[in-house]
């Protein structure tokens, strides 16, 4: 974790923004979209995980076109000024925190859905469009944009920059699988286009895919062409309670083995379900069924072309889960029931944050989103809780069971300081990240690396891979001014 009070590093070689530079920026962007001093909203100093620190930028610029982004980037490059791209600020690893000050490039005003090409099943959008807005607009067209991260009010540019996954990744894949093309402003201010509307390519190195998941360190995305698909005609969800977490997670591979193809397959423990229900103010998941107390749940969604098709799927799925220890199978077969089932799941992070202690203006909360092989989920989760108990930390977990992506939160009590919590959290992660690597997993499934997980990534992949990533960064960004100190190196 970086020092929360860190000022610009004298060794970085970055320059300070002067009034003259601000005047230059106001010459290419309307002055009412350039903010300095007390006009800068405090939200621009942090993301959703405050433990990774806060730093106010020296200026915030809100462009509305590729040309404006390019002009500001050219000024920053010529003057050696740091620029940090930012979407809605919903990230969880400090990726959009301006840890060296400089300019925050606020992309939220570039928020137009520019149009659909229904012959080629793509939509063109600006990066500040919210995921929720595109999802709702697609429904009106009879389409679906499959990526479905838990934070529905993140920007699409942010989703692409972190390769966000979400609930439907088990069937449809992550954001990467839906990006066909993009316009990018390089750190030099040059404008390039990567990819095209076509569905496949073997045309040289995939610079498009290099940008996806780069967290705004290689360029600033200003336009996106995204793949969409016809919306499924029928959708149904199952809430499946189990007595134990082990039985719950051990059932997950059975769906694939039996040729079932769920749209989403989530696991959750009783404690996090109860916290979520307290947060949303209503009970959705049964706590006791026929005298048996539920300790964990699967939430499974299937989609198809007809109700009859899904009825057959429900019957097969029910046979599988009952054979593997399920207490019951509850069918959510109306829009209201489905909405209620997923409302509880979608509120997990907010529920955790609502019950988290604060010290010195920071939440005593940290998280990881490791991804492990499916057959390692149960033993890995058991190990995580053992380490948490050993260190005296409260642990909450849930995850995308269908693809092995686990969300693990560590929460400090009100008796320890921020420094003590950070030390304990680091000790916790220094044990569970290597364990994930040991069982064939990776540091992040969808939240990315930012500044917060850089150390653990380096330990997982080794120095050679980190050096290769830094080399790529230097090719795109010779002066290292674009979102420095993130993903693959520290200054």
Tab-separated table of N, CA, C and O in Angstrom, residues 24 54 89 97 117 125 139 141 147 153 166 189 209 212 263 273 295 370 411 413 419 437:
chain	number	residue	atom	x	y	z
A	24	UNK	N	-3.309	27.246	-20.869
A	24	UNK	CA	-3.213	26.480	-22.110
A	24	UNK	C	-4.354	25.467	-22.214
A	24	UNK	O	-4.975	25.295	-23.267
A	54	UNK	N	-5.773	8.678	-0.383
A	54	UNK	CA	-6.402	9.803	-1.056
A	54	UNK	C	-5.319	10.789	-1.468
A	54	UNK	O	-4.341	10.984	-0.760
A	89	UNK	N	-15.126	6.195	-10.878
A	89	UNK	CA	-14.424	6.098	-9.600
A	89	UNK	C	-14.898	4.946	-8.732
A	89	UNK	O	-14.742	4.983	-7.514
A	97	UNK	N	-6.695	6.723	-8.425
A	97	UNK	CA	-6.229	7.690	-7.430
A	97	UNK	C	-5.012	8.433	-7.990
A	97	UNK	O	-4.027	7.793	-8.381
A	117	UNK	N	-25.183	-0.897	-34.964
A	117	UNK	CA	-25.078	-1.501	-36.289
A	117	UNK	C	-25.667	-2.893	-36.147
A	117	UNK	O	-24.979	-3.846	-35.750
A	125	UNK	N	-20.132	3.456	-28.541
A	125	UNK	CA	-20.398	4.262	-27.344
A	125	UNK	C	-19.168	5.079	-26.981
A	125	UNK	O	-18.037	4.732	-27.323
A	139	UNK	N	-31.891	-3.554	-24.050
A	139	UNK	CA	-33.174	-4.249	-23.872
A	139	UNK	C	-34.232	-3.657	-24.798
A	139	UNK	O	-35.033	-4.387	-25.402
A	141	UNK	N	-33.799	-2.526	-27.633
A	141	UNK	CA	-33.515	-2.937	-29.007
A	141	UNK	C	-33.694	-4.448	-29.192
A	141	UNK	O	-33.433	-4.967	-30.277
A	147	UNK	N	-21.618	-8.588	-20.610
A	147	UNK	CA	-20.857	-8.331	-19.377
A	147	UNK	C	-21.736	-7.712	-18.294
A	147	UNK	O	-22.478	-6.759	-18.556
A	153	UNK	N	-23.185	0.996	-12.094
A	153	UNK	CA	-23.030	2.410	-12.420
A	153	UNK	C	-21.559	2.779	-12.612
A	153	UNK	O	-21.167	3.919	-12.413
A	166	UNK	N	-17.834	-10.146	-13.911
A	166	UNK	CA	-19.200	-10.096	-13.432
A	166	UNK	C	-19.914	-11.424	-13.470
A	166	UNK	O	-19.341	-12.477	-13.735
A	189	UNK	N	-0.429	12.455	-27.086
A	189	UNK	CA	-1.511	13.231	-27.691
A	189	UNK	C	-1.912	12.731	-29.061
A	189	UNK	O	-2.873	13.239	-29.649
A	209	UNK	N	-6.246	-5.752	-27.562
A	209	UNK	CA	-6.294	-6.534	-26.331
A	209	UNK	C	-5.280	-6.056	-25.301
A	209	UNK	O	-5.486	-6.247	-24.102
A	212	UNK	N	-7.061	-3.403	-23.329
A	212	UNK	CA	-8.097	-3.922	-22.433
A	212	UNK	C	-7.427	-4.461	-21.167
A	212	UNK	O	-6.572	-5.337	-21.234
A	263	UNK	N	-26.229	-19.049	-17.027
A	263	UNK	CA	-25.839	-17.683	-17.356
A	263	UNK	C	-25.022	-17.073	-16.229
A	263	UNK	O	-24.097	-16.297	-16.444
A	273	UNK	N	-25.278	-12.990	3.292
A	273	UNK	CA	-26.682	-12.878	2.890
A	273	UNK	C	-27.471	-12.104	3.949
A	273	UNK	O	-28.263	-11.206	3.631
A	295	UNK	N	-26.476	-22.784	5.603
A	295	UNK	CA	-25.188	-22.156	5.882
A	295	UNK	C	-24.602	-21.452	4.677
A	295	UNK	O	-23.706	-20.618	4.816
A	370	UNK	N	-9.173	-12.911	-6.064
A	370	UNK	CA	-8.393	-13.970	-6.698
A	370	UNK	C	-9.298	-14.842	-7.561
A	370	UNK	O	-10.504	-14.936	-7.348
A	411	UNK	N	-11.961	-7.287	7.338
A	411	UNK	CA	-12.571	-6.131	8.005
A	411	UNK	C	-11.986	-6.004	9.403
A	411	UNK	O	-11.932	-6.978	10.161
A	413	UNK	N	-11.710	-4.536	13.352
A	413	UNK	CA	-12.650	-4.125	14.398
A	413	UNK	C	-12.310	-2.715	14.871
A	413	UNK	O	-11.322	-2.101	14.440
A	419	UNK	N	-3.049	1.783	10.989
A	419	UNK	CA	-1.739	1.173	10.761
A	419	UNK	C	-1.746	-0.303	11.154
A	419	UNK	O	-1.185	-1.149	10.435
A	437	UNK	N	-1.760	-18.710	-6.016
A	437	UNK	CA	-0.786	-19.032	-7.066
A	437	UNK	C	-0.412	-20.500	-7.011
A	437	UNK	O	-0.318	-21.179	-8.044
